[in-house]
Amino acid sequence: MTGHAGRAAEIIDLFTATFTASAGAEEGAQIGELVRNLLAGRAEQDRFVFIAEQDGRIIGAIIFSRLTYEQDERTVFVLGPVAVIPDQQGKAVGQRLLTHGLATLASAGVDIAVTYGDPSYYRKVGFMPISEADAPAPFPLNQPQGWLAQPLTGRSITPLKGPCHCVEPLNDPVFW
């Protein structure tokens, strides 16, 4: 579930096609470009990429990238985007990817994982709702009920202290 080296084009295509199928060509292109930029970033320590394969074909992928809180020593990563090809959705591919990814982050010493998405889906893998007062987002959230987190080590989730900064590709209010 991790061997993504040399497969950036396949991963970008997966995200573009999946988001095009669910939300239209414009969003598919936007998310494809976001993934291209996330994968092109030089700071390997600021991202984790996980893929799911079937018969040598990538059928799902998730990306975690670093969030930095200026006055907090805890290590925080944000999940997003997440994609599973339409014909594999509903088969727990995403949940298995998320469970594996979160375990890997915990093993790497990441204290907290956050995400911004559908609470009913992400609760299945341990994310719980939080407020922006507890963990400021890099930009105001359009749908604050989708701001979720989970502890990965013994350290508490909230409150995270100081202004929050994300990696450059996510540094756009359109994603928040």
CSV table of N, CA, C and O in Angstrom, one decimal, residues 6 10 23 43 55 82 93 100 122 134:
chain,number,residue,atom,x,y,z
A,6,GLY,N,7.9,6.7,-8.6
A,6,GLY,CA,7.8,6.5,-10.1
A,6,GLY,C,6.4,6.4,-10.6
A,6,GLY,O,6.3,6.1,-11.8
A,10,GLU,N,0.3,8.0,-12.7
A,10,GLU,CA,-0.8,7.2,-12.5
A,10,GLU,C,-1.7,7.7,-11.3
A,10,GLU,O,-2.9,7.6,-11.3
A,23,ALA,N,-17.6,14.9,-9.4
A,23,ALA,CA,-17.9,16.3,-9.3
A,23,ALA,C,-17.7,17.1,-10.6
A,23,ALA,O,-17.9,18.3,-10.5
A,43,ALA,N,10.0,18.4,-0.3
A,43,ALA,CA,10.2,18.0,1.1
A,43,ALA,C,9.4,16.7,1.4
A,43,ALA,O,8.3,16.7,1.8
A,55,ASP,N,-4.2,-6.0,-9.3
A,55,ASP,CA,-3.6,-6.5,-10.6
A,55,ASP,C,-2.7,-5.5,-11.2
A,55,ASP,O,-2.7,-5.3,-12.4
A,82,VAL,N,-8.3,12.2,-1.0
A,82,VAL,CA,-8.5,10.8,-1.0
A,82,VAL,C,-9.3,10.4,-2.3
A,82,VAL,O,-10.2,11.1,-2.6
A,93,VAL,N,-11.9,-0.2,0.2
A,93,VAL,CA,-10.5,0.1,-0.2
A,93,VAL,C,-10.1,1.3,0.5
A,93,VAL,O,-8.9,1.4,1.0
A,100,HIS,N,-4.2,1.8,7.2
A,100,HIS,CA,-2.8,1.6,7.0
A,100,HIS,C,-2.0,2.9,7.1
A,100,HIS,O,-1.0,3.0,7.8
A,122,TYR,N,-15.4,9.5,7.7
A,122,TYR,CA,-14.1,9.5,8.4
A,122,TYR,C,-14.2,9.0,9.9
A,122,TYR,O,-13.3,8.5,10.4
A,134,ASP,N,-10.3,24.7,18.6
A,134,ASP,CA,-9.4,23.7,19.2
A,134,ASP,C,-8.2,23.4,18.2
A,134,ASP,O,-7.1,23.1,18.7
